[in-house]
Amino acid sequence: MKTVPYWLDTRPAFTSGAKEPIAGKADVVVIGGGFTGLSCALAVAKKGGDVVLLEADVVGGAASGRNGGQCNTGFFHDYAHAMKRLGRDAARQIYQSYNDAVDTVERIVREEGIDCSFRRVGKLKLAVSPAAFEKFKSSAELINREVDPDVYTVPGSQIHEEIGSDLFHGGMIYPKSAMLHVGRFTVGMAEAAARYGARIHEHTPVVGLTRLDARRYRVETQKGSVEANQVVIATGISAKGPFAYFRRRIVPVGSFVIATGRLDQATVDSVIPKHRTVSVARGLGHYYRISPDNRIIFGGRAQFAVSSPKVDVKGGAILLRSMREIHPQLRDVKIDYCWGGMIEVTRDRFARAGEYKGMYFSLGYSGSGVQEATHMGTILARMIDGEKEANPYRTLSWPPIPGHFGTPWFLPLVDVYYKVKEKFGR
Ligand SMILES: Cc1cc2nc3c(=O)[nH]c(=O)nc-3n(C[C@H](O)[C@H](O)[C@H](O)COP(=O)(O)OP(=O)(O)OC[C@H]3O[C@@H](n4cnc5c(N)ncnc54)[C@H](O)[C@@H]3O)c2cc1C
């Protein structure tokens, strides 16, 4: 079994990294080369802007290359809760931005000719109890009325048309959701941005930022510094560098994924007959789908811990047990890949985007960023052009998380809380 992400192991190398030294000036310096940073750099460069992207490691190597590959419409939150929390207009705007986000991914794939198996398959959310299905029905009605006429429910009597498991009491379908090979997508975006002139430097962590005036900064790395008319922060969990402000507002939570060996067509069809992306909101949550080469990619939080090779293997073993429990037809399949990554979770699990000390940022997608991070990168490019109202998160405040000073010391306690909750079925 390999302990690297399937997406990173099966993607082509990025071959168009910048060769020139880090020096001089740029219109825009983007910090971070995940979905957010790459799509922002691509959008700016495509409009003729002079852009430098600085990535601490390799493009798409953090959350953007370690996720479940689901590219879903709609957000994670219960819609009624979101309306109460955000107000009617902001809830609608943010939900709609997730729908627009899948269109953005599709557009980039088409315009740049990225070979990444993008498919609109629809998302299936599964109810683990009759009460959960009743909640789905009222939620679908509200979503239909407020924002999205396409969402619908499937009753327990028909659920076997959607899923090869006896554990579920119905489901909710988001028909415009999609899936893609995220490793090939990130490299495709990086190659496209470089083609339009973006200078992308891998293995170049930003270590310092010196403000020169309202917007201009000197961005410092150990290989040199560059002066930016505009800085964009796209650093995900922002673990490295001068980003303490963001670290106090984001909790990095481990999430873990396994990929089975290649399965025959009859087996994958028996698990997810319509090949949709699947999510199960039970305990620590599960999400799964079929890969382009017929593997089941099965993820979940599994445990509240920081991802590392040892922890990932432990998480993988927990996931394998869950996968077999849900789908006994997979009891003999072998696992080829097992990995983990860190999800950037905000306190209310809504992303944040805006301006901090003259720099633009978009962060904190809280586990639903394949589409939204890509989309927000393009929104950041529009904000640079003065279109601030394009930002769907512009009305959300973002105070620091009380008691959080940048390292998530409380995760083991949260783990115990969820295990007790699951054990007693609440
Ligand atoms: C295990 C897992 C499963 C997930 N599954 C899904 C899913 O199925 N569907 C979904 O929609 N979302 C999913 N997500 C969430 C999604 O992957 C993220 O929301 C998204 O990738 C965030 O993209 P990003 O560009 O903001 O951040 P990242 O991909 O984390 O990129 C940030 C980049 O910034 C770089 N960086 C940080 N500090 C510095 C510095 N000082 N200098 C230079 N560079 C720096 C990092 O190296 C990194 O490459 C999952 C996440 C995980 C971890």
Tab-separated table of C-alpha atoms in Angstrom, residues 85 190 196 298 407:
chain	number	residue	atom	x	y	z
A	85	ARG	CA	-26.891	32.401	10.799
A	190	ALA	CA	-0.378	25.623	-13.313
A	196	TYR	CA	-0.068	33.015	-20.089
A	298	PHE	CA	-13.315	6.553	0.373
A	407	THR	CA	-1.790	25.287	17.175
